[in-house]
XYZ file of C-alpha atoms in Angstrom:
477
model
C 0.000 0.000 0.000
C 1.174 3.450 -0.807
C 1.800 5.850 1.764
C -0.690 8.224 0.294
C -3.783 5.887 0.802
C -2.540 5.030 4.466
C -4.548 7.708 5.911
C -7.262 7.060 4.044
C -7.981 3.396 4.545
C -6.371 4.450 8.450
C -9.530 6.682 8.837
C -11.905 4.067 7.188
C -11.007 1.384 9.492
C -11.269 3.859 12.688
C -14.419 4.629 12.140
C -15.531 1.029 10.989
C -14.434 0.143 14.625
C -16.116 3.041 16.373
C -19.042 2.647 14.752
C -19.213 -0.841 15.370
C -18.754 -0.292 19.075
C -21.823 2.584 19.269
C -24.099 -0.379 16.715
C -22.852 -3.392 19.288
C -23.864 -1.278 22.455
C -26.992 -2.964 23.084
C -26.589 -6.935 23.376
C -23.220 -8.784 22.675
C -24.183 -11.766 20.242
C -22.776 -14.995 21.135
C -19.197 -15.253 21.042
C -18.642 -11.482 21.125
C -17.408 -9.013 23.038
C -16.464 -5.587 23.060
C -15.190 -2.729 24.897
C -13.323 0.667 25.376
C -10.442 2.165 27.358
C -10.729 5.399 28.080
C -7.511 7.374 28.956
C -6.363 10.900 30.185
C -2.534 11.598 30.331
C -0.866 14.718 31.789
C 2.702 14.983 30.914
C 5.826 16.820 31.436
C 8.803 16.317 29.937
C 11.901 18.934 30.481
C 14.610 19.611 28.388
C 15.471 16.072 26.262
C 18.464 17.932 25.237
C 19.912 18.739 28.246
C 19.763 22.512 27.431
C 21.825 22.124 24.450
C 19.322 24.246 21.925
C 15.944 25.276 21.540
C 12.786 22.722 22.414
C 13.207 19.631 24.215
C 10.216 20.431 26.403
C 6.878 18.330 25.906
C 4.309 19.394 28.301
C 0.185 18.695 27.773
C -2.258 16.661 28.426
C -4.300 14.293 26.247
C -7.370 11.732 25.934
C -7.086 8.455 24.512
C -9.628 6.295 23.141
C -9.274 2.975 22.401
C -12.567 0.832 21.514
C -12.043 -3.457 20.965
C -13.819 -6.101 19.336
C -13.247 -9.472 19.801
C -14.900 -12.355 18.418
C -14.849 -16.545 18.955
C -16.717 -18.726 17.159
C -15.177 -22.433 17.103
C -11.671 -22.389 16.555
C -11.415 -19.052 15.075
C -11.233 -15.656 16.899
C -10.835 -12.284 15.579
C -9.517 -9.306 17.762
C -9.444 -5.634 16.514
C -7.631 -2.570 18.507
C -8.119 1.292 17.127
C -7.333 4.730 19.229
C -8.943 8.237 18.679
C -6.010 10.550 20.534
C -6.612 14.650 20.782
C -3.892 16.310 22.830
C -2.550 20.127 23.592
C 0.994 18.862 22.369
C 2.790 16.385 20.871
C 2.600 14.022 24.137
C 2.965 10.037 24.600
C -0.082 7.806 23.933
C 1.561 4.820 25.088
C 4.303 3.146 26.648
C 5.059 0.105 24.184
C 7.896 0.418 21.607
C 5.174 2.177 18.773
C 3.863 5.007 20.821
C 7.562 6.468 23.091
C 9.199 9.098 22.111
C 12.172 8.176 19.864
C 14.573 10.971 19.650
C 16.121 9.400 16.045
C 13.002 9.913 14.842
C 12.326 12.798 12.705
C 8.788 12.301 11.815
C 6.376 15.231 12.444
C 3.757 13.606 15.289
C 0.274 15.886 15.470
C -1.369 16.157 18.961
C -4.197 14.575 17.634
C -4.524 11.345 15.217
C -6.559 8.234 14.462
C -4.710 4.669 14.809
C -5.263 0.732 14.491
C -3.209 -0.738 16.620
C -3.352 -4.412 16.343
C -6.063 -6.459 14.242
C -5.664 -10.038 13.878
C -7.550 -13.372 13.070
C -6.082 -16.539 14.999
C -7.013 -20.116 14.254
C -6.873 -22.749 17.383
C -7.664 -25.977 15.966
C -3.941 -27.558 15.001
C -3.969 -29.500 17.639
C -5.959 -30.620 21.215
C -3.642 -28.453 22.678
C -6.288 -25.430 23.867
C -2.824 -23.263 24.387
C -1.687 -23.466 20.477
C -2.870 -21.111 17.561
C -1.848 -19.395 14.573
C -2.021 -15.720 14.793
C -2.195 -13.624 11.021
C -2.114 -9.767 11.109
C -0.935 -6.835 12.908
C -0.217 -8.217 16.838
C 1.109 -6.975 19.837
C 4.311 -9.392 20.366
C 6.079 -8.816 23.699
C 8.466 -10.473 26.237
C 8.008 -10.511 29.559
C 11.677 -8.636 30.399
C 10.456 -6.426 27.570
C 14.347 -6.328 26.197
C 13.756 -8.098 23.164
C 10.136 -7.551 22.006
C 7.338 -4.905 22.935
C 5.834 -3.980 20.008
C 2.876 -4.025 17.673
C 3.800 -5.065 14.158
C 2.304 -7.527 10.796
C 2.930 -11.057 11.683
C 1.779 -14.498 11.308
C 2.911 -16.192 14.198
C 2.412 -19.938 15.935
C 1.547 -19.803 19.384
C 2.226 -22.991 21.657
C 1.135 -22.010 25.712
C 0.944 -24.685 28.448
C 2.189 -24.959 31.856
C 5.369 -26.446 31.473
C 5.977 -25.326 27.942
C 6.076 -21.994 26.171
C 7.149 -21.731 22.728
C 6.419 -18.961 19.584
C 7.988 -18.492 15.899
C 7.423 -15.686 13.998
C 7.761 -13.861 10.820
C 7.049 -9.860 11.499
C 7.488 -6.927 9.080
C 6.592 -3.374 9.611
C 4.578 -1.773 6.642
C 2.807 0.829 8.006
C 2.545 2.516 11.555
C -1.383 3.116 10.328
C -1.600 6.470 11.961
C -3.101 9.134 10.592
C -0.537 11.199 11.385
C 2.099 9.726 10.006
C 2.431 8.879 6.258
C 5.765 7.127 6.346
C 7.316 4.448 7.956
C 10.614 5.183 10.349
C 13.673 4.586 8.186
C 14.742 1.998 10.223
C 11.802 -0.043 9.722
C 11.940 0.885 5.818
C 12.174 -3.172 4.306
C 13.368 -4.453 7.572
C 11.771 -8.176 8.068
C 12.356 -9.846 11.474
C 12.473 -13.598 12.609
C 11.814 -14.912 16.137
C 11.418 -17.477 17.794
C 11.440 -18.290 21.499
C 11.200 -21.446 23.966
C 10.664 -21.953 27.961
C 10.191 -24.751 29.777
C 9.492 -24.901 33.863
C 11.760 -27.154 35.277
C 10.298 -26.471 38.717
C 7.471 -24.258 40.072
C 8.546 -20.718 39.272
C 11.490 -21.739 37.457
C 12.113 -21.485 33.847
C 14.621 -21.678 31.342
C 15.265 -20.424 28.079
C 16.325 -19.659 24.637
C 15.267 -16.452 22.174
C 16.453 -16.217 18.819
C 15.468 -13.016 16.355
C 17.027 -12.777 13.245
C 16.749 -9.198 11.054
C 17.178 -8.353 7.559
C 17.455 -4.867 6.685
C 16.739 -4.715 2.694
C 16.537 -1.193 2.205
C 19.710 0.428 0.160
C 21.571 3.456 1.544
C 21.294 6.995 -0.302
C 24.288 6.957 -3.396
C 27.795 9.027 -3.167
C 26.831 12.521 -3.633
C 22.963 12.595 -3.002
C 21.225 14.909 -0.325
C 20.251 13.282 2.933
C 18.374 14.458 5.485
C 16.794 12.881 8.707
C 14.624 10.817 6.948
C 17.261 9.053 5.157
C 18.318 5.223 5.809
C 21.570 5.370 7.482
C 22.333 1.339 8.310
C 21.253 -1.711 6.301
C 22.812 -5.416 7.188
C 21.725 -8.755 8.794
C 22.085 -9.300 12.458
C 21.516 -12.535 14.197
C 20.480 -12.471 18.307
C 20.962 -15.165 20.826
C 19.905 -15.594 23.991
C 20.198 -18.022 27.013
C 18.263 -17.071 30.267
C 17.241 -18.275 33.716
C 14.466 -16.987 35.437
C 13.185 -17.560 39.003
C 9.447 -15.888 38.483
C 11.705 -12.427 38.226
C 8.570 -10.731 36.477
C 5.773 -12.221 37.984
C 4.705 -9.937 40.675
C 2.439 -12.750 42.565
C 5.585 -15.031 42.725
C 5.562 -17.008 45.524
C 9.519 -17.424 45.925
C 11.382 -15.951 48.981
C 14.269 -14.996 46.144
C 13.420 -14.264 42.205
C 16.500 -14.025 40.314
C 16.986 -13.335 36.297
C 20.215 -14.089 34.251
C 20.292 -13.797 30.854
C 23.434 -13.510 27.862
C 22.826 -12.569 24.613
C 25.018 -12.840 21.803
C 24.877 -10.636 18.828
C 26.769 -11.519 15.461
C 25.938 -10.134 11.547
C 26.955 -7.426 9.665
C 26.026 -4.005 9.306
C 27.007 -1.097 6.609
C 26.321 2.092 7.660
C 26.085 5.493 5.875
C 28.947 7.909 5.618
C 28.016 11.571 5.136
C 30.219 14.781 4.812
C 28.955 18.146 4.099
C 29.438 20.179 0.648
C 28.700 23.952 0.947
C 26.271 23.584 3.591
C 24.532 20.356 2.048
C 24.717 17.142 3.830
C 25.406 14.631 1.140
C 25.997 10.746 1.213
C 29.917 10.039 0.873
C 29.753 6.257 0.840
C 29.438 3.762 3.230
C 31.307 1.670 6.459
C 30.992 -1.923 6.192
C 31.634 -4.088 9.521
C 31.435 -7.460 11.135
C 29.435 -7.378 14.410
C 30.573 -9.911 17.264
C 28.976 -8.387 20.341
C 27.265 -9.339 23.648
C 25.285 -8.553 26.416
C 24.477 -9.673 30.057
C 21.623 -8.808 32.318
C 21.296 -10.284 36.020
C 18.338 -9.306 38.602
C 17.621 -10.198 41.822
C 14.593 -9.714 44.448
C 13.764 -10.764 47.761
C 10.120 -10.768 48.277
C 10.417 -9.826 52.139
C 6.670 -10.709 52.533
C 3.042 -9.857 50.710
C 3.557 -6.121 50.781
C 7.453 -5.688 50.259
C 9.959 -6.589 47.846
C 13.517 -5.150 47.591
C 16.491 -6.141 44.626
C 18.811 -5.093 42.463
C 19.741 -5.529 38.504
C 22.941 -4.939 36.455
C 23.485 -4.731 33.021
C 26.599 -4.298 30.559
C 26.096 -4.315 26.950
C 29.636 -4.542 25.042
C 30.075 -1.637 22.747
C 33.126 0.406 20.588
C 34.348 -0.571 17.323
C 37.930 -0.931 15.480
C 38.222 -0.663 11.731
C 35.717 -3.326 10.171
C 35.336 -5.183 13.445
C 32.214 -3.665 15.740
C 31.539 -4.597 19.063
C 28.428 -2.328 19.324
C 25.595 -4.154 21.160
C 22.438 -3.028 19.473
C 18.898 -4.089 20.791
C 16.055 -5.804 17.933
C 14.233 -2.612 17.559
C 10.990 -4.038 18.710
C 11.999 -3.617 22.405
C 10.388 -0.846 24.906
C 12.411 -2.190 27.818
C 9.352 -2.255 30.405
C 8.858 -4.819 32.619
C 7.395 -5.559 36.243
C 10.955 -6.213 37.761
C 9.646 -4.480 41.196
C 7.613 -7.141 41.939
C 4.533 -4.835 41.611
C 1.721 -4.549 38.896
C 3.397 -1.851 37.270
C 5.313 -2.398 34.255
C 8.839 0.105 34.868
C 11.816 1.578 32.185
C 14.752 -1.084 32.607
C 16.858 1.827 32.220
C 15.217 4.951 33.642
C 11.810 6.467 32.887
C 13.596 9.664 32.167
C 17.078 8.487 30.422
C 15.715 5.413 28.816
C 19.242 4.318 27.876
C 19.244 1.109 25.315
C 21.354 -1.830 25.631
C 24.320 -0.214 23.808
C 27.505 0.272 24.968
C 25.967 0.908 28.059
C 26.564 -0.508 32.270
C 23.692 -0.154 34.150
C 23.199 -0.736 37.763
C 19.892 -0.659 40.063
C 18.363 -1.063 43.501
C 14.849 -0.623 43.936
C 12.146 -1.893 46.605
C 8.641 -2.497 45.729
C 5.488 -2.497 48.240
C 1.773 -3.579 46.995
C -1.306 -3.638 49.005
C -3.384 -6.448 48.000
C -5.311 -5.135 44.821
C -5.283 -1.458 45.602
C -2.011 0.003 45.556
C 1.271 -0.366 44.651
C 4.892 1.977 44.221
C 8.432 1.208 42.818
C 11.506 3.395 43.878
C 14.501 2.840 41.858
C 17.844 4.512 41.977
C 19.949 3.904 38.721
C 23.665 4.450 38.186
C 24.865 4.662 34.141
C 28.206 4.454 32.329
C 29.234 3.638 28.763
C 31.908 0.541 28.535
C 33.969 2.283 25.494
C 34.279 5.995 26.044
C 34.614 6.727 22.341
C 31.699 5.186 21.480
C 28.111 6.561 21.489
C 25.321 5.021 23.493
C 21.681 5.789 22.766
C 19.069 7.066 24.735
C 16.191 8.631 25.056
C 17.767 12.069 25.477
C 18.630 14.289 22.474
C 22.119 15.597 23.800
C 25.181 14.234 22.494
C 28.057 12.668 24.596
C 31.879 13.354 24.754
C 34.806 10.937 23.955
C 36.983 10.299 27.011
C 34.518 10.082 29.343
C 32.549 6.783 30.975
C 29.983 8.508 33.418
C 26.540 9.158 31.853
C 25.244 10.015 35.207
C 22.481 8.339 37.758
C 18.451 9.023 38.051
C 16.152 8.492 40.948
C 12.192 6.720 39.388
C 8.981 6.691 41.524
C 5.644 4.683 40.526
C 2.913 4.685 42.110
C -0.638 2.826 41.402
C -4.124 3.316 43.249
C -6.358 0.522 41.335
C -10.149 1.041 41.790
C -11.572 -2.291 40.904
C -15.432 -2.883 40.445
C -17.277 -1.771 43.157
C -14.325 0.659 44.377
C -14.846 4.147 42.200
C -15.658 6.848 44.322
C -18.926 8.534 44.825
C -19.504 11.019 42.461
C -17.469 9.335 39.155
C -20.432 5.954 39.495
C -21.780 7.791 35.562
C -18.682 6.555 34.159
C -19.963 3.157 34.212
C -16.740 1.709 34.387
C -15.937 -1.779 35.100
C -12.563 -0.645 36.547
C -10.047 2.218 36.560
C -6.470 3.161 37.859
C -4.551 6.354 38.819
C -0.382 6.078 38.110
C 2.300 8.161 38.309
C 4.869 7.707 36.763
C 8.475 9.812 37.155
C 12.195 9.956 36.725
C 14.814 12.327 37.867
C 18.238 12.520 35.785
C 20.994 13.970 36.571
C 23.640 14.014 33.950
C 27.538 12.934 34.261
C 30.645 13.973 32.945
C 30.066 11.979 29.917
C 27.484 15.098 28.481
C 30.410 17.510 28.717
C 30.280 21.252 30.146
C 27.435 23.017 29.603
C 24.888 21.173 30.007
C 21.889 21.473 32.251
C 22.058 19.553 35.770
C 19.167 17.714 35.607
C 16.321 16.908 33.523
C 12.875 14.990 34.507
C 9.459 13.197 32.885
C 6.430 12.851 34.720
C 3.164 11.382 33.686
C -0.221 11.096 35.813
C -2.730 8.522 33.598
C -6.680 8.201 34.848
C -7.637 5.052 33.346
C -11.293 3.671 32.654
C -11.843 0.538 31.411
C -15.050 -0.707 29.794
């Protein structure tokens, strides 16, 4: 499809949804169901760049809406996901990979927009197995560390679920973000199709090991010596091949049972990447060929957390990703791209940024160290406090973030940041007196907030700190 029907057929299957939610309204038919979530979002985000030149500052508030259809007759089911967003400013809708801020990304974003964000058909009947399907169409595919996938994307994937088993394989490619407000793809997901494939087995209650594989081939071709590029250009093409190895002691299940639930996990990263060289020619940046390299890189991530009792958990986490290069030789540890590192690592309900809700560093070239405690009371509350500590591993190497400010060679410390979450859930029966026309079968109240304060590794200059804070009211239906 073209990028200038996407809007188009975007808007036409936004309002087929809505509409079908206002026509459904009366009586679900057998087999159906449907629903909304209804969303308001106040956020603040200050200085992204660190005070290094004009903007960086993303304050408003917005309201999502997000009607869903689902539908099971036999062995088929159906499942479709839209969003009507209006905002003051260009704010967050989400917090998967497709809906963060990504500060590569040079795409204009309006503060308001019509989306679809999964729709699927899945067929159950390959077996007696009740937990195996094959899912066709555009899915929400996510780990539960959040590290490798997090993402909605167009897949057909098999789906094998049971107690002691968990296993998926996947084809995915991205061909549209179907937005309204956005008519092209990212150019890193420009002809980019990804294999994956995952297994777990749980060797004893709560304890599981594992293998992930993803595989991603980046078809696109790179601008030609001598022709303009801007920041919508395609600056790396290649193949690169992940593996992964964990262990994990119910690290992300929050109602574990364990006195201690640990994580380990090594990835190994191998392919080959080329990757745009540009110079600029009387104030044009042009294309001046390209850097071709073998990537042999790796990663480790370790967690642990001692669930003191019901109401308290405490742990800590570590991560290094290996990073630098040397000629045609790169050590650079890059991530799969489908990743929003979020994950319930606290031991709470609430699903928390690896790497800092404000920095939002990515496993690249990066150390990363954390202590956090967790406390949840029964259904109704819960809050994470995390301090973080950051460094890169080669100081001439850059490491990416969610920030928009640039680092310096020679120097290791990126800096440290303090996180706070905190949930009140109002279950059915439980919203307050006054809010009973909402109608709502259930609802929340989060905040969510970091605190970063930058090292010597953003040079002189800079500002001293930077923050992002977001309050969500959340109605489901």
């Amino acid at each position: 499809m073209t990028s200038k029907y996407r809007p188009v057929t975007t808007l036409a299957c936004m309002a087929g949804l809505l509409a079908s939610s206002v026509v459904l309204g009366a009586q679900p038919q057998p087999g159906l169901s449907y629903g909304a979530n209804l969303k308001l979002t106040a956020q603040s985000i200050d200085d992204l760049d660190l005070g290094t030149r004009d903007g960086g500052d993303f304050n408003g508030v917005g309201l999502s809406v997000r009607p869903w259809i689902y539908n099971r007759q036999g062995d088929w089911s159906t499942f479709a996901l839209g969003e009507a967003f209006l905002a003051t400013d260009t704010i967050e809708s989400d917090t998967s990979e497709s809906d963060t801020f990504d500060p590569n990304d040079a795409r204009e974003r309006e503060d308001q927009f019509l989306a679809m964000h999964e729709f699927w058909v899945d067929y159950g009947g390959l077996s007696a197995y009740p937990g195996e399907s094959l899912r066709l169409g555009r899915q929400k595919i996510r780990s539960a560390d959040g590290l490798w996938w997090d993402s909605n994307i167009e897949a057909l994937r098999w789906n094998f679920e049971t107690t002691l088993l968990s296993a998926h394989v996947g084809i995915a490619e991205r061909f549209s973000d179907y937005r309204t407000d956005l008519d092209e793809l990212a150019p890193e997901d420009e002809d980019r199709l990804h294999l994956l494939a995952d297994l777990s087995w749980q060797w004893q209650p709560g304890h599981w090991a594992g293998l992930k594989l993803h595989h991603s081939d980046d078809r696109g071709n790179l601008p030609g010596k001598g022709a303009s590029v801007d920041q919508l250009s395609k600056t790396a093409t290649g193949e690169l091949s992940w593996l992964g190895a964990e262990l994990n002691g119910d690290f992300y299940n929050e109602r574990s049972n364990l006195p201690l639930s640990y994580w380990v996990a090594a990835t190994w990263l191998t392919g080959n990447v080329d990757t745009l060289r540009t110079s600029t020619v009387a104030g044009r940046r042009q294309a001046d060929g390209q850097l071709s390299q073998d990537v042999d890189a790796w990663a480790v991530d370790l967690g642990l957390r001692w669930n003191i009792d019901q109401n308290w958990r405490v742990g800590t986490t570590y991560m290094r990703a290996s990073g630098g290069s040397d000629g045609d030789d790169s050590e650079q540890f890059t991530q799969t791209g489908l990743e929003s590192n979020r994950s319930k690592f606290t031991g709470t309900g609430s699903a928390i940024n690896r790497f800092g809700e404000a920095y939002r560093g990515e496993m690249n070239n990066l150390q990363a160290a954390s202590v956090f405690s967790g406390w949840q009371l029964g259904e109704d509350y819960d809050a994470s406090l995390v301090y973080h500590r950051f460094w890169r591993v080669d100081d001439q190497a850059d490491s990416s973030s969610g920030l928009k400010a640039q680092l310096v060679p020679g120097e290791k410390d990126i800096g440290q940041e303090v996180d706070l979450v905190v949930t009140r859930y109002l279950n059915r029966g439980q919203i307050p007196a006054g809010m009973e026309w909402l109608k709502a079968s259930s609802a929340l109240v989060r905040f969510r907030g970091g605190l970063f304060l930058p090292g010597d590794a953003f040079g002189k200059g800079t500002d001293s700190s930077m923050h992002r804070a977001f309050v969500d009211f959340v109605w489901r239906y």
